[in-house]
Amino acid sequence: MHDDFVEHEPLISSQDFFHALSHCMILPGPEAQQLAIYIGWKLCGIKGGIIAGTLFVLPSMLVLLALSIVYARFGSLSWITALFGGLKPAAFALLILALVRLARRSLVAPIQWAVALGAFVAMIWLHASIPWVMLAAVVIGLALARYRPSLAASTPSIRVRQRSKANGAARRQALLSFVKIITMGLLIWLTPLLVLYVLGREFDFWMQLALFFTRSAFVTLGGSYTVVPYVAHAAVTQYHWLNHSQMLDGFALAETTPGPLIIVVAFVGFMAGFHHFHGSIVMGTVALLITTLYTFLPCFLFVFVSAPLVEKTQNSKSVKAVLQLIMAVVVAAMIDLAVFLGRGVLFPTANYSFTGLDWIAFAWLGLSLFLLGTSRTNVVGVIALSLGFGITRWLIHM
């Protein structure tokens, strides 16, 4: 997006782009899609935001729908299982490299390292929910900005321009726009549930699905890498929509296909509907569509409501302090996700010792890290090699 809208055909300035990205990162939900919505809004208003945000998600959703159907129908076949067995280490390598890149860029001050460590301990040993950890980071960031700004990561001092107060008419217009956006969002949120209620089949399940993924969109700050572990833990351990191995397969599909990583929620929704309705592909598809709608609908509302405030927060020290600590929590959440996925990839028998380690998967993980990180091999090439590795391993053990 930066290449297209800032470098190749400059439609917005680089400063506006990166501040909008920072703003989207402190909103709940996936920041990449929200940035797409914001750019569409900035260029063409609300209609542009709707088109940009929808088309950002739609292609990857359709790809994952097709893959989910194939997985549900043929995932029990040994050669399909072998393909995923080869793909999982490569997907895990992609996550590790993303984690390293983000940590290098985000953890620049001692307070950020301390928050990242504390957040990781809270999540993995105290089993603290990510929304509560994020809330704690927000409180710490606001306190630091107010009382101990020297502890926060250094940021360039920018002279804050004095702005005149908006007049009464502008405020009324802003309030009216806010009410319209919220009302329309609420109507869109209610309509599918009303249709499902009228149809009268397992409405409790649909309500549970809608409420959970709406809550996921509202309470997960910091983007996809906080949404994914939150959804994964709840879907596997609380709602039992799918098992740990299937969650690993869904992550591998989402990580190695075009589109945002957050689209893995569509796979979770599909498997939830597929299992709840006793292997129905149709109901799995409906659940995937419901999941996608309720995960991404709040993103449109967040951006449309807050977009006019982007410039007003550009020089806010409090916003910058909070953002820095949120990024530290995102790093911790990625480490938590890596531990969650790594256990399934490297210790498939849940025996967390040297005897339970899958040494072949470990070796392929190391090779994938080398190819992706050191030799800069194309991701598509590594995926193809991994699929071939999975099939080869299967053939050897036949």
Short mmCIF file of C-alpha atoms in Angstrom, two decimals:
data_model
loop_
_atom_site.label_atom_id
_atom_site.label_comp_id
_atom_site.label_asym_id
_atom_site.label_seq_id
_atom_site.Cartn_x
_atom_site.Cartn_y
_atom_site.Cartn_z
CA MET A 1 0.00 0.00 0.00
CA HIS A 2 2.87 2.34 0.79
CA ASP A 3 4.49 1.57 -2.57
CA ASP A 4 1.26 2.15 -4.51
CA PHE A 5 -0.21 5.16 -2.71
CA VAL A 6 2.92 6.99 -1.56
CA GLU A 7 5.81 5.99 -3.84
CA HIS A 8 4.51 5.01 -7.27
CA GLU A 9 1.44 7.20 -7.54
CA PRO A 10 1.50 9.64 -4.61
CA LEU A 11 -2.08 10.12 -3.47
CA ILE A 12 -1.28 10.67 0.22
CA SER A 13 1.87 11.88 1.94
CA SER A 14 4.30 9.52 3.67
CA GLN A 15 3.74 11.35 6.97
CA ASP A 16 -0.04 10.90 6.71
CA PHE A 17 0.41 7.26 5.76
CA PHE A 18 2.58 6.33 8.73
CA HIS A 19 0.52 8.29 11.22
CA ALA A 20 -2.62 6.59 9.90
CA LEU A 21 -0.85 3.24 10.31
CA SER A 22 0.06 4.11 13.90
CA HIS A 23 -3.52 5.19 14.53
CA CYS A 24 -4.84 1.90 13.12
CA MET A 25 -2.43 -0.04 15.32
CA ILE A 26 -4.01 1.37 18.49
CA LEU A 27 -7.49 0.49 17.26
CA PRO A 28 -8.84 -2.98 18.07
CA GLY A 29 -8.66 -5.45 15.22
CA PRO A 30 -6.33 -6.04 12.24
CA GLU A 31 -4.45 -2.84 11.40
CA ALA A 32 -3.73 -3.73 7.75
CA GLN A 33 -7.41 -3.89 6.83
CA GLN A 34 -8.13 -0.76 8.83
CA LEU A 35 -5.37 1.07 6.99
CA ALA A 36 -6.94 -0.01 3.69
CA ILE A 37 -10.30 1.32 4.89
CA TYR A 38 -8.70 4.60 5.96
CA ILE A 39 -6.95 5.11 2.61
CA GLY A 40 -10.21 4.39 0.79
CA TRP A 41 -12.01 6.84 3.09
CA LYS A 42 -9.38 9.54 2.64
CA LEU A 43 -9.48 9.26 -1.16
CA CYS A 44 -13.18 8.63 -1.80
CA GLY A 45 -15.12 9.03 1.45
CA ILE A 46 -17.17 6.31 3.14
CA LYS A 47 -17.95 4.55 -0.15
CA GLY A 48 -14.24 4.31 -0.89
CA GLY A 49 -13.59 2.95 2.59
CA ILE A 50 -16.26 0.27 2.18
CA ILE A 51 -14.92 -0.80 -1.22
CA ALA A 52 -11.28 -0.84 -0.08
CA GLY A 53 -11.95 -2.68 3.17
CA THR A 54 -14.22 -5.26 1.56
CA LEU A 55 -11.92 -6.06 -1.35
CA PHE A 56 -8.97 -6.30 1.04
CA VAL A 57 -10.66 -9.28 2.73
CA LEU A 58 -12.91 -10.84 0.08
CA PRO A 59 -10.30 -12.58 -2.16
CA SER A 60 -8.49 -14.25 0.75
CA MET A 61 -11.84 -15.27 2.27
CA LEU A 62 -12.86 -17.00 -0.97
CA VAL A 63 -9.47 -18.74 -1.23
CA LEU A 64 -9.73 -19.94 2.35
CA LEU A 65 -13.32 -21.08 1.80
CA ALA A 66 -12.20 -23.29 -1.07
CA LEU A 67 -9.29 -24.65 0.97
CA SER A 68 -11.53 -25.22 3.99
CA ILE A 69 -13.95 -27.29 1.91
CA VAL A 70 -11.07 -29.38 0.54
CA TYR A 71 -9.69 -29.77 4.06
CA ALA A 72 -13.04 -30.81 5.52
CA ARG A 73 -13.69 -33.34 2.77
CA PHE A 74 -10.22 -34.81 2.32
CA GLY A 75 -8.24 -33.76 5.41
CA SER A 76 -8.45 -37.27 6.83
CA LEU A 77 -6.61 -38.74 3.85
CA SER A 78 -3.05 -39.66 4.70
CA TRP A 79 -1.48 -37.77 1.78
CA ILE A 80 -3.38 -34.57 2.67
CA THR A 81 -2.18 -34.96 6.25
CA ALA A 82 1.34 -35.37 4.89
CA LEU A 83 1.05 -32.12 2.91
CA PHE A 84 0.10 -30.24 6.07
CA GLY A 85 2.88 -31.99 7.95
CA GLY A 86 5.36 -30.49 5.51
CA LEU A 87 3.68 -27.09 5.49
CA LYS A 88 3.52 -26.54 9.25
CA PRO A 89 7.28 -26.06 9.87
CA ALA A 90 7.42 -23.50 7.03
CA ALA A 91 4.45 -21.61 8.46
CA PHE A 92 6.10 -21.69 11.88
CA ALA A 93 9.30 -20.29 10.31
CA LEU A 94 7.30 -17.42 8.78
CA LEU A 95 5.92 -16.59 12.22
CA ILE A 96 9.38 -16.66 13.83
CA LEU A 97 10.82 -14.32 11.18
CA ALA A 98 7.88 -11.93 11.55
CA LEU A 99 8.42 -11.98 15.31
CA VAL A 100 12.14 -11.16 14.96
CA ARG A 101 11.47 -8.31 12.53
CA LEU A 102 8.78 -6.80 14.74
CA ALA A 103 10.88 -7.11 17.91
CA ARG A 104 13.86 -5.39 16.30
CA ARG A 105 11.68 -2.52 15.15
CA SER A 106 9.46 -2.18 18.21
CA LEU A 107 11.55 -2.87 21.32
CA VAL A 108 13.85 0.15 21.43
CA ALA A 109 13.57 1.25 25.07
CA PRO A 110 14.09 -0.65 28.37
CA ILE A 111 10.47 -0.04 29.40
CA GLN A 112 9.29 -1.79 26.23
CA TRP A 113 11.47 -4.83 26.94
CA ALA A 114 10.12 -4.89 30.51
CA VAL A 115 6.50 -4.67 29.35
CA ALA A 116 7.05 -7.35 26.71
CA LEU A 117 8.57 -9.71 29.28
CA GLY A 118 5.83 -8.99 31.83
CA ALA A 119 3.11 -9.48 29.22
CA PHE A 120 4.57 -12.82 28.12
CA VAL A 121 4.80 -14.07 31.71
CA ALA A 122 1.23 -12.95 32.36
CA MET A 123 -0.10 -14.72 29.27
CA ILE A 124 1.81 -18.00 29.37
CA TRP A 125 2.09 -18.67 33.12
CA LEU A 126 -0.77 -16.67 34.64
CA HIS A 127 -3.06 -17.36 31.65
CA ALA A 128 -4.06 -13.69 31.52
CA SER A 129 -6.35 -12.78 28.64
CA ILE A 130 -4.80 -10.57 25.97
CA PRO A 131 -7.45 -7.83 26.33
CA TRP A 132 -6.56 -7.41 30.02
CA VAL A 133 -2.84 -7.33 29.23
CA MET A 134 -3.48 -4.71 26.55
CA LEU A 135 -5.53 -2.65 29.00
CA ALA A 136 -2.69 -2.78 31.52
CA ALA A 137 -0.27 -1.57 28.80
CA VAL A 138 -2.59 1.32 27.95
CA VAL A 139 -2.78 2.37 31.62
CA ILE A 140 1.02 2.14 32.02
CA GLY A 141 1.56 4.13 28.83
CA LEU A 142 -0.78 6.92 29.91
CA ALA A 143 0.84 7.03 33.35
CA LEU A 144 4.34 7.22 31.86
CA ALA A 145 3.35 9.98 29.45
CA ARG A 146 1.95 11.99 32.33
CA TYR A 147 4.34 11.36 35.21
CA ARG A 148 7.57 9.79 33.87
CA PRO A 149 7.95 10.70 30.17
CA SER A 150 11.72 10.09 30.41
CA LEU A 151 11.09 6.34 30.76
CA ALA A 152 9.22 6.09 27.49
CA ALA A 153 11.02 5.42 24.23
CA SER A 154 12.47 8.56 22.78
CA THR A 155 10.34 10.28 20.18
CA PRO A 156 11.12 13.39 18.22
CA SER A 157 9.71 16.51 19.80
CA ILE A 158 7.15 18.11 17.54
CA ARG A 159 5.72 21.50 18.11
CA VAL A 160 1.99 21.17 18.59
CA ARG A 161 0.04 23.57 16.43
CA GLN A 162 -2.67 25.54 18.10
CA ARG A 163 -6.09 24.75 16.71
CA SER A 164 -9.20 26.73 17.20
CA LYS A 165 -12.17 25.03 18.78
CA ALA A 166 -14.70 23.62 16.41
CA ASN A 167 -17.82 25.68 16.20
CA GLY A 168 -21.20 24.38 17.26
CA ALA A 169 -22.34 23.53 13.73
CA ALA A 170 -19.27 21.40 13.07
CA ARG A 171 -19.76 19.56 16.34
CA ARG A 172 -23.39 18.87 15.54
CA GLN A 173 -22.40 17.59 12.10
CA ALA A 174 -19.77 15.31 13.64
CA LEU A 175 -22.31 13.98 16.16
CA LEU A 176 -24.86 13.37 13.40
CA SER A 177 -22.27 11.52 11.33
CA PHE A 178 -21.33 9.42 14.37
CA VAL A 179 -24.96 8.47 15.02
CA LYS A 180 -25.50 7.55 11.35
CA ILE A 181 -22.42 5.32 11.24
CA ILE A 182 -23.27 3.52 14.49
CA THR A 183 -26.92 3.07 13.48
CA MET A 184 -26.00 1.63 10.09
CA GLY A 185 -23.42 -0.66 11.67
CA LEU A 186 -25.95 -1.90 14.22
CA LEU A 187 -28.50 -2.63 11.49
CA ILE A 188 -25.94 -4.60 9.49
CA TRP A 189 -24.94 -6.47 12.67
CA LEU A 190 -28.53 -7.39 13.52
CA THR A 191 -29.80 -8.35 10.06
CA PRO A 192 -28.06 -11.76 9.68
CA LEU A 193 -29.03 -12.72 13.23
CA LEU A 194 -32.66 -11.84 12.57
CA VAL A 195 -32.63 -13.99 9.42
CA LEU A 196 -31.07 -16.90 11.32
CA TYR A 197 -33.57 -16.47 14.14
CA VAL A 198 -36.48 -16.62 11.70
CA LEU A 199 -35.04 -19.74 10.12
CA GLY A 200 -35.09 -21.15 13.65
CA ARG A 201 -32.25 -23.67 13.46
CA GLU A 202 -29.66 -23.70 16.26
CA PHE A 203 -29.91 -19.96 16.90
CA ASP A 204 -27.91 -20.28 20.12
CA PHE A 205 -24.90 -21.45 18.12
CA TRP A 206 -25.15 -18.56 15.66
CA MET A 207 -25.52 -16.07 18.49
CA GLN A 208 -22.47 -17.52 20.23
CA LEU A 209 -20.46 -17.31 17.00
CA ALA A 210 -21.52 -13.71 16.31
CA LEU A 211 -20.90 -12.49 19.85
CA PHE A 212 -17.50 -14.16 20.14
CA PHE A 213 -16.06 -12.81 16.89
CA THR A 214 -17.55 -9.37 17.51
CA ARG A 215 -15.91 -9.39 20.92
CA SER A 216 -12.65 -10.51 19.30
CA ALA A 217 -12.76 -7.49 17.02
CA PHE A 218 -13.41 -5.14 19.93
CA VAL A 219 -10.97 -6.38 22.55
CA THR A 220 -7.83 -7.32 20.61
CA LEU A 221 -5.54 -4.35 20.18
CA GLY A 222 -2.36 -4.64 18.18
CA GLY A 223 -3.45 -6.42 15.00
CA SER A 224 -3.60 -9.98 13.73
CA TYR A 225 -0.95 -11.39 16.05
CA THR A 226 -3.08 -10.57 19.09
CA VAL A 227 -6.38 -11.61 17.51
CA VAL A 228 -5.07 -15.01 16.40
CA PRO A 229 -3.86 -16.34 19.80
CA TYR A 230 -7.01 -15.00 21.48
CA VAL A 231 -9.24 -16.78 18.95
CA ALA A 232 -7.08 -19.92 18.92
CA HIS A 233 -7.14 -20.44 22.68
CA ALA A 234 -10.88 -19.81 22.96
CA ALA A 235 -11.87 -21.86 19.90
CA VAL A 236 -9.83 -24.88 20.99
CA THR A 237 -10.09 -24.89 24.79
CA GLN A 238 -13.33 -23.04 25.55
CA TYR A 239 -15.77 -23.65 22.69
CA HIS A 240 -14.20 -26.84 21.25
CA TRP A 241 -15.05 -25.80 17.69
CA LEU A 242 -11.90 -27.56 16.47
CA ASN A 243 -8.93 -29.33 17.98
CA HIS A 244 -5.34 -28.18 18.39
CA SER A 245 -4.10 -29.98 15.28
CA GLN A 246 -6.84 -28.47 13.14
CA MET A 247 -6.01 -25.00 14.49
CA LEU A 248 -2.40 -25.56 13.42
CA ASP A 249 -3.59 -26.58 9.96
CA GLY A 250 -5.76 -23.46 9.73
CA PHE A 251 -2.87 -21.24 10.73
CA ALA A 252 -0.67 -22.90 8.10
CA LEU A 253 -3.31 -22.27 5.45
CA ALA A 254 -3.74 -18.63 6.43
CA GLU A 255 -0.01 -17.97 6.79
CA THR A 256 0.90 -19.41 3.41
CA THR A 257 -1.98 -18.10 1.26
CA PRO A 258 -2.53 -14.56 -0.06
CA GLY A 259 -4.27 -12.13 2.25
CA PRO A 260 -4.07 -11.06 5.89
CA LEU A 261 -3.21 -13.60 8.58
CA ILE A 262 -6.38 -12.68 10.48
CA ILE A 263 -8.38 -14.48 7.79
CA VAL A 264 -7.64 -17.67 9.75
CA VAL A 265 -10.80 -16.78 11.70
CA ALA A 266 -12.77 -17.75 8.59
CA PHE A 267 -11.30 -21.25 8.81
CA VAL A 268 -12.19 -21.40 12.51
CA GLY A 269 -15.76 -20.35 11.72
CA PHE A 270 -16.03 -22.92 8.93
CA MET A 271 -14.83 -25.75 11.15
CA ALA A 272 -17.17 -24.62 13.94
CA GLY A 273 -20.19 -24.81 11.63
CA PHE A 274 -18.95 -28.00 9.97
CA HIS A 275 -18.60 -29.82 13.28
CA HIS A 276 -21.71 -28.38 14.94
CA PHE A 277 -23.93 -29.41 12.03
CA HIS A 278 -22.44 -32.91 11.72
CA GLY A 279 -20.23 -32.46 8.68
CA SER A 280 -22.39 -30.06 6.67
CA ILE A 281 -20.34 -28.13 4.08
CA VAL A 282 -23.25 -25.73 3.54
CA MET A 283 -23.54 -24.82 7.22
CA GLY A 284 -19.76 -24.58 7.47
CA THR A 285 -19.83 -22.08 4.61
CA VAL A 286 -22.58 -20.06 6.31
CA ALA A 287 -20.56 -20.06 9.53
CA LEU A 288 -17.48 -18.87 7.61
CA LEU A 289 -19.46 -15.96 6.14
CA ILE A 290 -20.93 -15.08 9.54
CA THR A 291 -17.51 -15.22 11.17
CA THR A 292 -15.93 -13.00 8.52
CA LEU A 293 -18.73 -10.43 8.75
CA TYR A 294 -18.66 -10.11 12.53
CA THR A 295 -14.86 -10.04 12.69
CA PHE A 296 -14.39 -7.26 10.13
CA LEU A 297 -17.58 -5.18 10.46
CA PRO A 298 -16.34 -3.40 13.63
CA CYS A 299 -13.16 -2.40 11.76
CA PHE A 300 -15.21 -0.27 9.38
CA LEU A 301 -16.98 1.40 12.30
CA PHE A 302 -13.72 2.09 14.17
CA VAL A 303 -12.13 3.73 11.14
CA PHE A 304 -15.14 5.74 9.99
CA VAL A 305 -15.75 7.06 13.50
CA SER A 306 -12.13 7.82 14.32
CA ALA A 307 -10.73 8.88 10.93
CA PRO A 308 -11.51 12.59 11.49
CA LEU A 309 -9.47 12.40 14.71
CA VAL A 310 -6.30 11.07 13.07
CA GLU A 311 -4.71 14.48 12.55
CA LYS A 312 -5.66 15.61 16.04
CA THR A 313 -3.68 12.74 17.59
CA GLN A 314 -0.61 13.16 15.39
CA ASN A 315 1.33 15.10 18.04
CA SER A 316 -0.10 13.45 21.15
CA LYS A 317 2.61 12.24 23.52
CA SER A 318 0.07 10.05 25.33
CA VAL A 319 -0.94 8.28 22.12
CA LYS A 320 2.70 7.68 21.22
CA ALA A 321 3.51 6.31 24.68
CA VAL A 322 0.53 3.96 24.59
CA LEU A 323 1.39 2.81 21.06
CA GLN A 324 4.95 1.95 22.07
CA LEU A 325 3.80 -0.28 24.92
CA ILE A 326 1.06 -1.86 22.83
CA MET A 327 3.70 -2.91 20.33
CA ALA A 328 5.63 -4.51 23.20
CA VAL A 329 2.51 -6.52 24.11
CA VAL A 330 2.09 -7.50 20.45
CA VAL A 331 5.61 -8.95 20.53
CA ALA A 332 4.72 -10.89 23.68
CA ALA A 333 1.51 -12.14 22.06
CA MET A 334 3.48 -13.34 19.05
CA ILE A 335 5.85 -15.25 21.34
CA ASP A 336 2.83 -16.78 23.07
CA LEU A 337 1.41 -17.75 19.67
CA ALA A 338 4.78 -19.21 18.65
CA VAL A 339 4.84 -21.36 21.79
CA PHE A 340 1.25 -22.49 21.16
CA LEU A 341 1.98 -23.44 17.55
CA GLY A 342 5.51 -24.73 18.15
CA ARG A 343 4.28 -27.35 20.60
CA GLY A 344 2.06 -28.87 17.94
CA VAL A 345 4.61 -28.62 15.14
CA LEU A 346 7.67 -29.92 16.99
CA PHE A 347 6.03 -32.12 19.65
CA PRO A 348 3.08 -33.79 17.85
CA THR A 349 2.68 -36.42 20.60
CA ALA A 350 2.51 -33.75 23.36
CA ASN A 351 5.62 -35.28 24.95
CA TYR A 352 7.64 -32.11 25.60
CA SER A 353 11.07 -33.70 25.86
CA PHE A 354 13.89 -34.74 23.56
CA THR A 355 12.23 -38.10 23.05
CA GLY A 356 9.00 -36.42 21.95
CA LEU A 357 10.67 -33.95 19.59
CA ASP A 358 9.97 -34.48 15.88
CA TRP A 359 13.58 -34.10 14.72
CA ILE A 360 12.66 -34.16 11.03
CA ALA A 361 10.18 -31.29 11.49
CA PHE A 362 12.80 -29.47 13.58
CA ALA A 363 15.37 -29.86 10.79
CA TRP A 364 12.88 -28.62 8.19
CA LEU A 365 12.07 -25.65 10.41
CA GLY A 366 15.78 -24.80 10.50
CA LEU A 367 16.08 -25.13 6.72
CA SER A 368 12.98 -22.98 6.21
CA LEU A 369 14.42 -20.29 8.49
CA PHE A 370 17.67 -20.37 6.50
CA LEU A 371 15.91 -20.18 3.13
CA LEU A 372 13.49 -17.43 4.16
CA GLY A 373 15.80 -15.42 6.37
CA THR A 374 19.38 -15.83 5.19
CA SER A 375 19.14 -16.77 1.52
CA ARG A 376 15.98 -14.68 0.94
CA THR A 377 14.25 -17.48 -0.95
CA ASN A 378 10.80 -16.60 -2.24
CA VAL A 379 8.00 -17.65 0.14
CA VAL A 380 6.14 -19.45 -2.66
CA GLY A 381 9.26 -21.48 -3.38
CA VAL A 382 9.62 -22.50 0.28
CA ILE A 383 5.94 -23.47 0.40
CA ALA A 384 6.36 -25.64 -2.71
CA LEU A 385 9.47 -27.28 -1.23
CA SER A 386 7.61 -27.89 2.05
CA LEU A 387 4.69 -29.56 0.30
CA GLY A 388 7.16 -31.75 -1.57
CA PHE A 389 8.93 -32.53 1.70
CA GLY A 390 5.65 -33.60 3.28
CA ILE A 391 4.78 -35.93 0.40
CA THR A 392 8.30 -37.36 0.31
CA ARG A 393 8.22 -38.09 4.02
CA TRP A 394 4.87 -39.81 3.58
CA LEU A 395 6.10 -41.95 0.70
CA ILE A 396 9.15 -43.06 2.69
CA HIS A 397 6.97 -44.21 5.57
CA MET A 398 4.39 -46.00 3.43
#
